[in-house]
């Protein structure tokens, strides 16, 4: 206090009273196109939190403004907008863009693939990220892991799925490799942005739709127009969310701004998952209380999907070099990681989930 | 290049050539006492990475220097050193300090408690952290989540555990609530710092020892002095690592330095887990190849431990107000979260782990 008084009214005092940086206008201003409606406080909320953290850590010098899907560009054109530099960065599920390259499946998640912890491990500690970065570089894009949604639900269905025959001709909103596998099993996959799914399901233009899980699915209203809710969403071992940055914009960043973006991304990779895990239980309970019928996919469907998935991976690897390169690294990691997860994590989870909490 | 030339030799050029902040001496210098030997690149390595990130993000203005267990203070006195302000911060497993308050169990992890994702969710998104902070505040300490080790292994044993009778009189290095539960089942728990375990197990001063999992346990050499390796480490649903900061040191930080510490902690919460998940599989394989016998605890032991754990929680809640407050929040969260994890995450993991990867 004495020191502050001493400095009052002097030029030095004025300079010290407020940190110089906080007064500076942003040195870097980016726009972030997301693929999510503003209503999804999980996905869009996490994009906002990432941008806020970048602003805080840079003391206002690096500003990123997020936009809901459709405001800057249509949700399904987010990748193109970043690739061609129309916006500096985007917040997407990469598997929506496997039409560009099947190798985008390794990022967002593959059927029966890595769960959320395994995905982070593969990318950050087991060599996956450099391979993925090399693939993204061909598109002029630098990729970051900015979130994970975990194992998803299998979606809402207007009719029950009792066997493989019920998949025949089923028109389902599903993107990524899941759509390709379901097509092998007779279904007709459709790609729709989040905001278009409800109306299509209500009108019967589609028979089924998957998005993420209870919290999001309830917000999008699927439970109001289809009665059966299936588990699990086998089409992604976990859904990993990707932050894409146009390569010239990334390279123009100072080292400290790159670090700020990276650490904010890592934080959201953990917090988005936590947000889903915190909100899904209540949403599922509410929907079931309102009449949603919870179902597991029949074993015959799971087995057929599993077989078709790895067949599809092998075929895709044979046809596409980027997929082949990544698959040759990913598959042994998956195998080795599963072997370890079986020993401690799964043994413990299986015991815990098999036993009720005493006194509850 | 032209621009650089133009500015050379001018005062403006000199000012621009290096960012002003990088030239500044640290404004804040902290020491971090860890409870880990330097050889543990997982735990100690993560503490180092946290300190490095704080330095980077603050552009050298906030410097934290980590020390291995025993260099500043003995590992098991780390909490005291931070509490009394001898060092500004520490990197610990809080369950080693349940002698101070049983409520420290909620931080590091309780038997059959939250797995790593559930723990992050409870603390960051479900209201656990404010309750925990209020408890830590009574000790003059501000707590942060700085890592997780997942479900641990059940430790190395000189003799097989075939039933409850084999726990009778078993001298085992184990801290936290696991030790209390094992004592109920007849064992004799011992608390030892990491660096003292090997010698005790080799000499037969103890019959068994648990630390974390394959990567650490191999580094500490347990497999060389005991043949049986048990799973799972039921004494913590996951082991969460805590960064403790002396309250006066924390309060003296500027808002930006607080944010930098927080985001670096969040990053390590994710990356420490990934580091373990990346390194445990090979370590387990190596130890098994060298003769380690992998065993699961008998069902009768798991059941008795489960029952004794929740009995102990209820008794502790009745006797201790802080434990009671946290338990009243934690228990319904555990129950609700388990109900959700059973539906999607576990259904999927169970299917994946039950099926071999085709072509492997």
XYZ file of C-alpha atoms in Angstrom:
720
model
C 0.000 0.000 0.000
C 2.811 2.378 0.903
C 4.548 1.552 -2.292
C 1.419 2.235 -4.306
C 0.994 5.598 -2.570
C 4.584 6.465 -3.235
C 4.113 5.889 -6.925
C 0.777 7.657 -7.218
C 0.766 10.528 -9.621
C 4.124 9.711 -11.099
C 4.645 8.516 -14.635
C 6.181 5.334 -13.292
C 3.121 4.770 -11.127
C 0.798 5.075 -14.102
C 2.885 2.602 -16.051
C 2.852 0.045 -13.234
C -0.785 0.419 -12.232
C -2.049 -1.705 -15.104
C -0.006 -4.395 -16.818
C 1.098 -3.124 -20.224
C -0.161 -6.216 -22.016
C -3.721 -6.027 -20.800
C -4.008 -2.678 -22.515
C -2.740 -3.935 -25.850
C -5.178 -4.630 -28.681
C -5.114 -8.262 -29.861
C -2.064 -9.051 -31.945
C -3.826 -12.050 -33.445
C -7.556 -12.279 -34.167
C -8.970 -15.549 -35.400
C -12.421 -16.837 -36.155
C -13.328 -20.417 -35.286
C -16.013 -22.128 -37.376
C -17.579 -24.937 -35.395
C -19.831 -27.721 -36.620
C -22.152 -27.394 -33.602
C -25.382 -25.616 -32.769
C -25.082 -23.088 -29.943
C -27.558 -25.207 -27.939
C -24.955 -27.949 -27.451
C -23.199 -26.605 -24.361
C -20.938 -29.649 -24.464
C -19.412 -29.339 -27.937
C -20.030 -25.658 -28.617
C -19.491 -24.841 -24.958
C -16.092 -26.521 -25.077
C -15.126 -24.545 -28.196
C -16.088 -21.362 -26.353
C -14.071 -22.429 -23.307
C -11.030 -23.095 -25.491
C -11.265 -19.630 -27.051
C -11.762 -18.020 -23.652
C -8.708 -19.783 -22.246
C -6.554 -18.670 -25.183
C -7.659 -15.094 -24.565
C -6.949 -15.311 -20.833
C -3.541 -16.942 -21.158
C -2.443 -14.462 -23.811
C -3.769 -11.580 -21.712
C -5.955 -10.550 -24.622
C -3.194 -10.647 -27.212
C -4.590 -13.724 -29.020
C -8.315 -13.596 -29.582
C -10.366 -16.402 -31.135
C -14.067 -15.892 -31.720
C -16.150 -19.068 -32.035
C -19.188 -19.335 -34.307
C -21.956 -21.960 -34.225
C -22.327 -24.261 -37.225
C -23.926 -22.455 -40.136
C -23.095 -18.912 -39.061
C -19.822 -18.571 -40.929
C -20.179 -21.634 -43.153
C -22.479 -24.665 -43.173
C -21.366 -27.170 -40.516
C -20.359 -29.797 -43.043
C -18.202 -27.287 -44.960
C -16.100 -26.327 -41.947
C -13.114 -28.296 -43.149
C -13.149 -26.637 -46.574
C -13.397 -23.191 -45.018
C -10.265 -23.813 -42.943
C -8.468 -25.589 -45.749
C -8.937 -22.677 -48.128
C -8.147 -20.118 -45.438
C -11.591 -18.494 -45.357
C -11.471 -18.960 -41.564
C -8.367 -19.525 -39.501
C -9.618 -22.484 -37.484
C -12.436 -24.958 -36.975
C -13.842 -27.330 -34.354
C -15.056 -30.574 -35.927
C -15.546 -34.320 -35.817
C -13.039 -35.393 -38.445
C -14.934 -38.551 -39.395
C -17.511 -36.333 -41.075
C -14.827 -35.660 -43.671
C -13.691 -39.167 -44.579
C -14.929 -38.413 -48.098
C -11.737 -36.337 -48.455
C -9.561 -39.102 -47.064
C -10.465 -42.242 -45.122
C -7.454 -41.482 -42.907
C -9.557 -38.852 -41.126
C -11.131 -41.837 -39.368
C -8.081 -42.241 -37.124
C -8.617 -38.815 -35.685
C -12.314 -38.753 -34.844
C -12.441 -42.459 -34.094
C -12.941 -45.786 -35.836
C -15.538 -48.512 -35.192
C -14.508 -50.678 -32.228
C -11.409 -48.517 -31.979
C -9.619 -46.762 -29.147
C -11.573 -45.572 -26.129
C -11.032 -42.006 -24.922
C -7.973 -42.761 -22.795
C -6.450 -44.978 -25.441
C -7.020 -42.289 -28.072
C -5.226 -39.624 -26.030
C -2.433 -42.082 -25.322
C -2.022 -43.100 -28.946
C -1.881 -39.512 -30.121
C 0.120 -37.839 -27.359
C 2.416 -40.552 -26.041
C 2.633 -43.388 -28.545
C 3.502 -41.721 -31.838
C 0.068 -41.279 -33.406
C 0.110 -37.490 -33.547
C 3.136 -37.011 -35.827
C 1.622 -39.460 -38.333
C -1.721 -37.707 -38.198
C -0.090 -34.281 -38.524
C 1.770 -35.439 -41.638
C -1.523 -36.554 -43.174
C -3.319 -33.300 -42.280
C -0.394 -31.287 -43.654
C -1.305 -32.538 -47.126
C -4.549 -30.596 -46.721
C -2.790 -27.456 -45.520
C -4.218 -27.948 -42.039
C -2.657 -28.409 -38.582
C -4.749 -30.665 -36.329
C -5.161 -30.594 -32.542
C -7.107 -32.795 -30.138
C -9.650 -30.480 -28.514
C -12.086 -32.858 -26.905
C -13.586 -36.288 -26.581
C -17.166 -37.445 -26.159
C -16.394 -41.022 -25.069
C -18.343 -44.059 -26.205
C -21.476 -42.757 -27.809
C -24.969 -44.131 -27.705
C -26.206 -46.169 -30.668
C -28.893 -43.649 -31.579
C -32.676 -43.371 -31.598
C -34.773 -45.713 -33.747
C -38.406 -45.586 -34.759
C -38.513 -49.399 -34.758
C -36.726 -52.048 -32.708
C -33.571 -53.669 -34.048
C -33.961 -57.374 -33.285
C -31.545 -58.774 -35.823
C -29.610 -58.033 -38.981
C -32.812 -58.081 -41.046
C -33.997 -54.927 -39.267
C -31.003 -53.020 -40.653
C -32.094 -53.790 -44.203
C -33.068 -50.531 -45.904
C -32.901 -48.640 -42.602
C -32.385 -44.967 -43.401
C -30.119 -43.700 -40.671
C -28.393 -40.423 -39.983
C -24.817 -41.511 -39.375
C -21.523 -40.296 -40.793
C -17.969 -41.594 -40.796
C -16.976 -45.227 -41.012
C -20.063 -46.277 -39.081
C -22.110 -45.301 -42.117
C -19.903 -47.385 -44.407
C -20.150 -50.426 -42.133
C -23.915 -50.066 -41.774
C -24.200 -49.808 -45.561
C -22.386 -53.160 -45.784
C -25.024 -54.544 -43.438
C -27.873 -53.226 -45.602
C -28.676 -49.849 -44.064
C -28.787 -46.546 -45.953
C -26.597 -43.983 -44.173
C -27.335 -40.276 -44.459
C -25.106 -37.380 -43.456
C -26.958 -34.491 -41.816
C -25.782 -31.600 -39.655
C -27.031 -31.654 -36.046
C -29.627 -28.975 -36.680
C -31.310 -30.928 -39.496
C -31.681 -34.298 -37.799
C -34.773 -33.751 -35.650
C -37.021 -32.690 -38.531
C -35.866 -35.573 -40.725
C -36.529 -38.101 -37.957
C -39.889 -36.555 -37.110
C -41.071 -36.580 -40.734
C -39.822 -40.138 -41.236
C -37.364 -39.069 -43.932
C -34.987 -41.148 -41.835
C -35.760 -44.122 -39.588
C -32.975 -43.626 -37.094
C -30.387 -41.085 -36.041
C -27.287 -41.060 -33.920
C -25.561 -37.962 -32.669
C -23.539 -38.379 -29.454
C -25.218 -39.414 -26.226
C -27.999 -38.664 -23.755
C -27.237 -35.016 -22.990
C -26.904 -33.891 -26.612
C -29.541 -36.260 -27.969
C -32.086 -34.984 -25.466
C -31.264 -31.376 -26.374
C -31.749 -32.198 -30.053
C -35.128 -33.744 -29.159
C -34.654 -37.200 -30.696
C -36.460 -38.864 -27.788
C -39.620 -36.975 -28.729
C -39.802 -38.529 -32.186
C -38.353 -42.046 -31.781
C -38.902 -44.502 -28.917
C -35.914 -46.884 -28.971
C -32.502 -45.826 -27.722
C -29.688 -48.272 -28.470
C -26.270 -48.871 -26.930
C -23.396 -48.872 -27.640
C -22.333 -46.512 -30.421
C -19.855 -49.054 -31.761
C -18.891 -46.816 -34.716
C -16.314 -44.999 -32.675
C -14.347 -46.491 -29.773
C -14.630 -42.901 -28.638
C -15.459 -39.736 -30.536
C -12.441 -37.445 -30.514
C -12.987 -33.822 -31.493
C -10.448 -32.071 -33.680
C -9.336 -28.466 -33.753
C -8.165 -27.676 -37.261
C -6.028 -24.637 -38.016
C -5.097 -23.387 -41.457
C -1.370 -24.046 -41.845
C -0.410 -20.471 -42.803
C -2.329 -19.081 -39.814
C -0.602 -21.602 -37.516
C 2.858 -20.899 -38.854
C 2.327 -17.170 -38.405
C 1.769 -17.650 -34.662
C 4.574 -16.825 -32.239
C 5.904 -19.805 -30.234
C 4.101 -18.616 -27.107
C 0.753 -18.373 -28.920
C 1.259 -21.888 -30.286
C 1.873 -23.137 -26.762
C -1.170 -21.319 -25.472
C -3.368 -22.919 -28.129
C -1.894 -26.353 -27.425
C -2.365 -26.242 -23.682
C -5.900 -24.879 -23.987
C -6.659 -27.745 -26.387
C -5.252 -30.314 -23.953
C -7.352 -28.873 -21.161
C -10.535 -29.166 -23.225
C -9.670 -32.713 -24.253
C -10.122 -33.565 -20.589
C -12.921 -31.144 -19.685
C -15.245 -31.870 -22.615
C -15.238 -35.538 -21.627
C -15.900 -34.567 -18.002
C -18.767 -32.335 -19.063
C -20.410 -35.195 -20.946
C -19.779 -37.623 -18.108
C -21.339 -35.151 -15.669
C -24.457 -34.492 -17.740
C -25.254 -37.781 -19.468
C -26.508 -39.688 -16.398
C -29.337 -37.262 -15.607
C -30.321 -36.853 -19.251
C -30.603 -40.624 -19.685
C -32.670 -40.916 -16.512
C -35.004 -38.137 -17.652
C -35.559 -39.649 -21.087
C -36.240 -43.105 -19.658
C -38.712 -41.554 -17.194
C -40.434 -39.964 -20.195
C -40.791 -43.275 -22.007
C -37.559 -43.853 -23.909
C -36.906 -47.590 -24.296
C -33.258 -48.425 -23.637
C -31.967 -51.352 -25.715
C -28.665 -53.086 -26.403
C -27.817 -54.003 -29.970
C -28.328 -57.754 -30.431
C -25.148 -59.803 -30.274
C -25.598 -60.829 -33.926
C -25.555 -57.174 -34.986
C -22.472 -56.417 -32.879
C -20.622 -59.454 -34.250
C -21.488 -58.607 -37.852
C -20.495 -54.988 -37.359
C -17.195 -56.017 -35.767
C -16.348 -58.356 -38.632
C -17.391 -55.820 -41.275
C -15.375 -53.089 -39.556
C -12.033 -54.840 -39.682
C -12.735 -56.075 -43.226
C -13.398 -52.476 -44.198
C -10.179 -51.328 -42.512
C -8.168 -53.901 -44.449
C -9.817 -52.982 -47.751
C -9.302 -49.290 -47.099
C -5.661 -49.821 -46.162
C -5.110 -51.698 -49.407
C -6.599 -48.841 -51.422
C -5.324 -45.726 -49.642
C -1.724 -44.999 -48.667
C -2.448 -42.545 -45.842
C -4.908 -44.959 -44.272
C -2.386 -47.783 -44.681
C 0.385 -45.814 -42.961
C -1.769 -44.893 -40.003
C -3.436 -48.316 -39.752
C -0.037 -50.043 -39.574
C 0.688 -47.986 -36.447
C -2.821 -47.891 -34.976
C -3.722 -51.581 -35.127
C -0.802 -52.970 -33.079
C -1.283 -50.125 -30.597
C -4.972 -51.022 -30.234
C -4.088 -54.668 -29.671
C -1.343 -53.962 -27.148
C -3.388 -51.343 -25.326
C -6.420 -53.632 -25.095
C -4.208 -56.334 -23.596
C -3.162 -53.958 -20.848
C -6.611 -52.436 -20.250
C -8.011 -55.950 -19.782
C -5.640 -56.554 -16.851
C -6.258 -53.702 -14.428
C -8.757 -51.122 -15.684
C -11.356 -53.537 -17.013
C -11.025 -56.059 -14.170
C -11.723 -53.257 -11.719
C -14.521 -51.615 -13.709
C -16.196 -55.007 -14.237
C -16.144 -55.707 -10.506
C -17.356 -52.222 -9.580
C -20.210 -52.179 -12.096
C -21.314 -55.718 -11.135
C -21.787 -54.703 -7.516
C -24.348 -52.234 -6.233
C -23.151 -49.454 -3.937
C -24.065 -50.657 -0.421
C -26.791 -48.538 1.140
C -27.996 -46.986 -2.128
C 14.882 -10.104 -43.856
C 14.690 -6.629 -45.392
C 12.664 -5.429 -42.470
C 15.178 -6.800 -40.054
C 18.015 -5.063 -41.903
C 16.127 -1.812 -41.936
C 15.772 -1.884 -38.179
C 19.302 -3.006 -37.419
C 21.252 -0.617 -35.305
C 18.266 1.513 -34.402
C 16.810 1.731 -30.932
C 13.490 0.474 -32.274
C 15.230 -2.508 -33.808
C 16.827 -3.444 -30.533
C 13.484 -3.171 -28.773
C 11.730 -5.397 -31.305
C 14.431 -8.012 -31.731
C 13.594 -9.815 -28.512
C 10.260 -9.713 -26.710
C 10.593 -7.594 -23.600
C 9.155 -10.300 -21.328
C 11.650 -12.977 -22.254
C 14.379 -10.692 -20.906
C 12.718 -10.216 -17.544
C 13.945 -12.140 -14.524
C 11.275 -14.368 -12.956
C 8.735 -12.415 -10.938
C 7.784 -15.553 -9.033
C 10.154 -18.366 -8.104
C 8.753 -21.448 -6.432
C 10.162 -24.777 -5.359
C 8.086 -27.934 -5.762
C 8.729 -30.807 -3.372
C 7.602 -34.054 -4.941
C 7.109 -37.426 -3.300
C 8.769 -39.270 -6.221
C 12.220 -40.576 -7.074
C 13.733 -38.997 -10.190
C 13.727 -42.455 -11.830
C 9.919 -42.402 -12.139
C 9.584 -40.558 -15.439
C 5.811 -40.886 -15.097
C 5.209 -39.174 -11.749
C 8.375 -37.114 -11.465
C 8.424 -36.569 -15.227
C 4.904 -35.160 -15.084
C 5.876 -32.801 -12.250
C 8.778 -31.602 -14.400
C 6.488 -31.150 -17.400
C 4.068 -29.107 -15.317
C 6.857 -26.804 -14.137
C 8.214 -26.497 -17.678
C 4.789 -25.553 -19.024
C 4.319 -22.891 -16.341
C 7.664 -21.404 -17.311
C 6.839 -21.438 -21.021
C 3.367 -19.978 -20.680
C 4.590 -17.215 -18.394
C 7.497 -16.518 -20.728
C 9.865 -17.118 -17.860
C 8.092 -14.846 -15.402
C 6.848 -17.706 -13.198
C 9.478 -20.329 -12.457
C 8.851 -23.538 -10.497
C 11.738 -25.858 -9.784
C 10.804 -29.480 -9.016
C 12.770 -31.653 -6.586
C 12.685 -35.446 -6.226
C 11.381 -36.913 -2.980
C 13.943 -36.550 -0.206
C 15.954 -33.714 -1.722
C 14.104 -30.857 -0.060
C 12.198 -32.894 2.497
C 11.493 -36.613 2.977
C 8.761 -37.760 0.576
C 6.272 -38.474 3.328
C 6.778 -35.008 4.838
C 5.921 -33.135 1.643
C 2.503 -32.111 2.903
C 3.934 -30.654 6.113
C 6.564 -28.729 4.197
C 3.900 -27.053 2.059
C 1.517 -26.594 4.953
C 4.104 -24.744 7.014
C 5.330 -22.752 4.024
C 8.845 -24.231 3.921
C 8.232 -24.883 0.210
C 5.621 -23.189 -1.941
C 4.166 -26.310 -3.546
C 4.216 -30.086 -3.635
C 3.267 -33.010 -5.886
C 1.776 -35.879 -3.893
C -0.671 -38.740 -3.550
C -3.022 -37.297 -0.963
C -4.027 -40.691 0.436
C -0.571 -40.936 1.986
C -1.745 -38.209 4.338
C -5.059 -39.604 5.594
C -3.481 -39.617 9.044
C -4.064 -35.838 8.999
C -7.643 -36.225 7.836
C -9.471 -39.193 6.309
C -11.042 -36.712 3.884
C -7.771 -36.732 1.907
C -9.001 -40.063 0.579
C -11.476 -38.340 -1.740
C -8.655 -36.609 -3.535
C -6.175 -39.389 -4.192
C -8.848 -42.035 -4.525
C -10.889 -44.417 -2.365
C -11.189 -48.221 -2.582
C -13.632 -49.238 -5.327
C -14.138 -45.538 -5.989
C -14.182 -43.365 -9.078
C -12.137 -44.366 -12.107
C -9.923 -41.729 -13.746
C -12.663 -40.226 -15.923
C -15.179 -40.268 -13.102
C -12.674 -38.605 -10.773
C -12.011 -35.737 -13.191
C -15.741 -35.389 -13.754
C -16.601 -35.354 -10.063
C -13.971 -32.742 -9.311
C -14.235 -30.455 -12.346
C -17.838 -30.712 -13.461
C -19.942 -32.154 -10.657
C -19.122 -30.033 -7.623
C -16.417 -32.100 -5.960
C -13.634 -29.536 -6.243
C -15.204 -26.735 -4.179
C -15.869 -29.186 -1.339
C -12.337 -30.515 -1.512
C -10.883 -26.992 -1.649
C -12.833 -26.029 1.475
C -11.369 -29.033 3.289
C -7.798 -28.301 2.120
C -8.210 -24.649 3.104
C -8.362 -25.751 6.737
C -4.757 -26.910 6.303
C -3.676 -23.659 4.647
C -3.259 -25.440 1.331
C -4.816 -24.970 -2.131
C -5.190 -28.268 -4.006
C -5.057 -28.951 -7.749
C -5.487 -32.122 -9.784
C -2.169 -32.652 -11.540
C -2.375 -36.207 -12.770
C -3.915 -39.621 -12.611
C -2.388 -43.084 -12.713
C -5.604 -45.011 -13.433
C -6.477 -48.344 -11.869
C -3.325 -49.620 -10.265
C -2.007 -53.118 -10.030
C -2.526 -55.028 -6.819
C 1.191 -55.251 -6.073
C 3.934 -57.860 -5.873
C 3.752 -60.725 -3.367
C 6.327 -63.217 -2.192
C 3.585 -65.839 -1.751
C 0.323 -66.508 -3.588
C -2.937 -65.086 -2.233
C -5.447 -67.923 -2.542
C -7.975 -66.776 -0.008
C -8.554 -64.502 2.961
C -6.340 -66.668 5.187
C -3.312 -65.653 3.111
C -3.845 -62.033 4.126
C -3.495 -62.949 7.784
C -0.360 -61.310 9.145
C 0.774 -60.296 5.638
C 3.172 -57.375 6.004
C 2.445 -55.179 3.031
C 3.666 -51.794 1.917
C 0.428 -49.946 1.234
C -0.836 -46.550 2.363
C -4.161 -44.798 2.322
C -7.503 -46.439 2.890
C -6.299 -49.635 1.236
C -4.059 -50.161 4.237
C -6.952 -49.651 6.656
C -9.148 -52.117 4.769
C -6.376 -54.696 4.557
C -5.796 -54.314 8.280
C -9.474 -55.176 8.805
C -8.837 -58.306 6.751
C -5.859 -59.286 8.895
C -2.896 -57.815 7.023
C -0.278 -55.492 8.528
C 0.052 -52.384 6.358
C 3.305 -50.417 6.264
C 3.885 -46.965 4.840
C 7.194 -46.599 2.975
C 8.416 -44.063 0.440
C 9.043 -45.427 -3.065
C 12.792 -45.495 -2.618
C 12.620 -47.700 0.485
C 10.296 -50.418 -0.804
C 12.675 -52.571 -2.824
C 15.105 -53.191 0.014
C 12.305 -54.008 2.451
C 10.764 -56.500 0.034
C 14.124 -58.054 -0.805
C 15.060 -58.516 2.851
C 11.647 -59.920 3.684
C 10.918 -57.106 6.123
C 7.671 -56.948 4.152
C 5.876 -59.764 2.301
C 4.239 -57.648 -0.381
C 4.314 -54.157 -1.847
C 2.148 -52.106 -4.113
C 3.214 -48.887 -5.795
C 1.386 -48.051 -9.032
C 1.579 -50.340 -12.040
C 3.893 -52.182 -14.427
C 6.023 -49.273 -15.637
C 6.813 -47.875 -12.191
C 6.895 -51.247 -10.436
C 9.440 -52.566 -12.934
C 11.586 -49.458 -12.482
C 11.486 -49.940 -8.719
C 12.585 -53.565 -9.261
C 9.778 -55.329 -7.364
C 9.613 -58.098 -9.967
C 13.193 -59.085 -9.086
C 12.326 -59.845 -5.466
C 8.739 -61.159 -5.547
C 7.165 -63.537 -8.088
C 3.398 -62.895 -7.921
C 1.808 -59.799 -9.451
C -1.841 -59.284 -8.552
C -4.653 -57.326 -10.192
C -6.564 -55.112 -9.661
C -5.386 -52.434 -7.220
C -8.858 -52.162 -5.712
C -7.707 -49.635 -3.070
C -8.197 -46.748 -5.431
C -10.758 -46.620 -8.259
C -7.978 -44.573 -9.772
C -5.013 -42.856 -8.205
C -5.332 -39.114 -8.626
C -2.234 -37.010 -8.028
C -2.541 -33.718 -6.194
C -0.610 -30.500 -6.577
C -0.635 -28.706 -3.243
C 0.204 -25.032 -2.938
C 0.678 -23.121 0.282
C -2.296 -20.761 0.552
C -0.255 -17.568 1.069
C 1.905 -18.401 -1.982
C -1.222 -19.066 -4.056
C -2.963 -15.889 -2.987
C 0.126 -13.840 -3.831
C -0.046 -14.993 -7.459
C -1.441 -12.657 -10.095
C -4.634 -13.861 -11.814
C -2.704 -14.765 -14.966
C -0.192 -16.867 -13.030
C -3.063 -18.666 -11.294
C -4.568 -19.449 -14.688
C -1.248 -20.641 -16.022
C -0.824 -23.024 -13.097
C -4.390 -24.298 -13.477
C -4.180 -24.992 -17.192
C -0.777 -26.657 -16.852
C -2.270 -28.858 -14.113
C -5.230 -29.800 -16.314
C -2.890 -30.723 -19.139
C -0.873 -33.025 -16.892
C -4.022 -34.628 -15.512
C -4.535 -35.936 -19.042
C -0.906 -36.504 -20.065
C 0.268 -38.372 -16.957
C -2.505 -40.912 -17.537
C -1.511 -41.164 -21.205
C 2.110 -41.684 -20.260
C 1.186 -44.578 -17.982
C -1.165 -46.054 -20.559
C 1.582 -45.836 -23.180
C 4.281 -47.473 -21.039
C 2.475 -50.040 -18.908
C 1.765 -52.584 -21.675
C 5.418 -53.164 -22.596
C 6.545 -53.191 -18.973
C 3.984 -55.860 -18.103
C 4.993 -57.934 -21.112
C 8.670 -57.694 -20.174
C 8.088 -58.713 -16.574
C 5.938 -61.681 -17.575
C 8.613 -62.758 -20.060
C 11.108 -62.631 -17.170
C 8.985 -64.890 -14.993
C 6.477 -62.666 -13.198
C 3.299 -64.632 -12.433
C 0.188 -62.564 -13.168
C -2.740 -63.321 -10.841
C -6.201 -61.950 -10.131
C -7.258 -61.522 -6.521
C -9.660 -64.353 -5.613
C -13.311 -63.375 -5.688
C -13.587 -63.991 -1.939
C -10.867 -61.397 -1.309
C -12.493 -58.856 -3.638
C -15.904 -59.357 -2.016
C -14.521 -59.039 1.510
C -12.533 -55.937 0.551
C -15.601 -54.362 -1.067
C -17.753 -54.959 1.991
C -15.039 -53.761 4.382
C -14.466 -50.648 2.265
C -18.003 -49.332 2.426
C -18.260 -50.270 6.107
C -15.107 -48.258 6.699
C -16.517 -45.305 4.748
C -19.673 -45.312 6.864
C -17.710 -45.563 10.119
C -15.347 -42.795 9.025
C -18.244 -40.567 7.983
C -19.833 -41.040 11.371
C -16.619 -40.015 13.127
C -15.271 -37.203 10.930
C -17.189 -34.161 9.720
C -15.041 -33.389 6.663
C -15.250 -36.990 5.513
C -19.004 -36.961 6.122
C -19.512 -33.803 4.037
C -17.520 -35.108 1.093
C -18.943 -38.644 1.322
C -22.509 -37.295 1.168
C -21.632 -35.740 -2.195
C -19.304 -38.432 -3.499
C -21.407 -41.531 -2.877
C -24.500 -40.529 -4.908
C -22.193 -39.274 -7.671
C -20.399 -42.648 -7.745
C -23.713 -44.476 -7.935
C -25.158 -42.262 -10.669
C -21.950 -42.238 -12.670
C -21.615 -46.036 -12.481
C -25.169 -46.365 -13.764
C -24.254 -44.324 -16.829
C -20.847 -45.926 -17.421
C -22.523 -49.343 -17.415
C -24.704 -48.328 -20.372
C -22.305 -47.166 -23.074
C -18.658 -47.158 -21.993
C -18.641 -50.526 -20.266
C -20.861 -52.283 -22.821
C -18.454 -51.222 -25.531
C -15.254 -51.973 -23.611
C -16.602 -55.390 -22.617
C -17.335 -56.241 -26.245
C -13.995 -54.932 -27.478
C -11.933 -56.725 -24.854
C -13.847 -59.989 -25.344
C -12.958 -60.075 -29.039
C -9.474 -60.478 -30.462
C -8.342 -58.002 -33.117
C -8.783 -59.868 -36.425
C -5.460 -60.649 -38.069
C -3.351 -60.127 -34.934
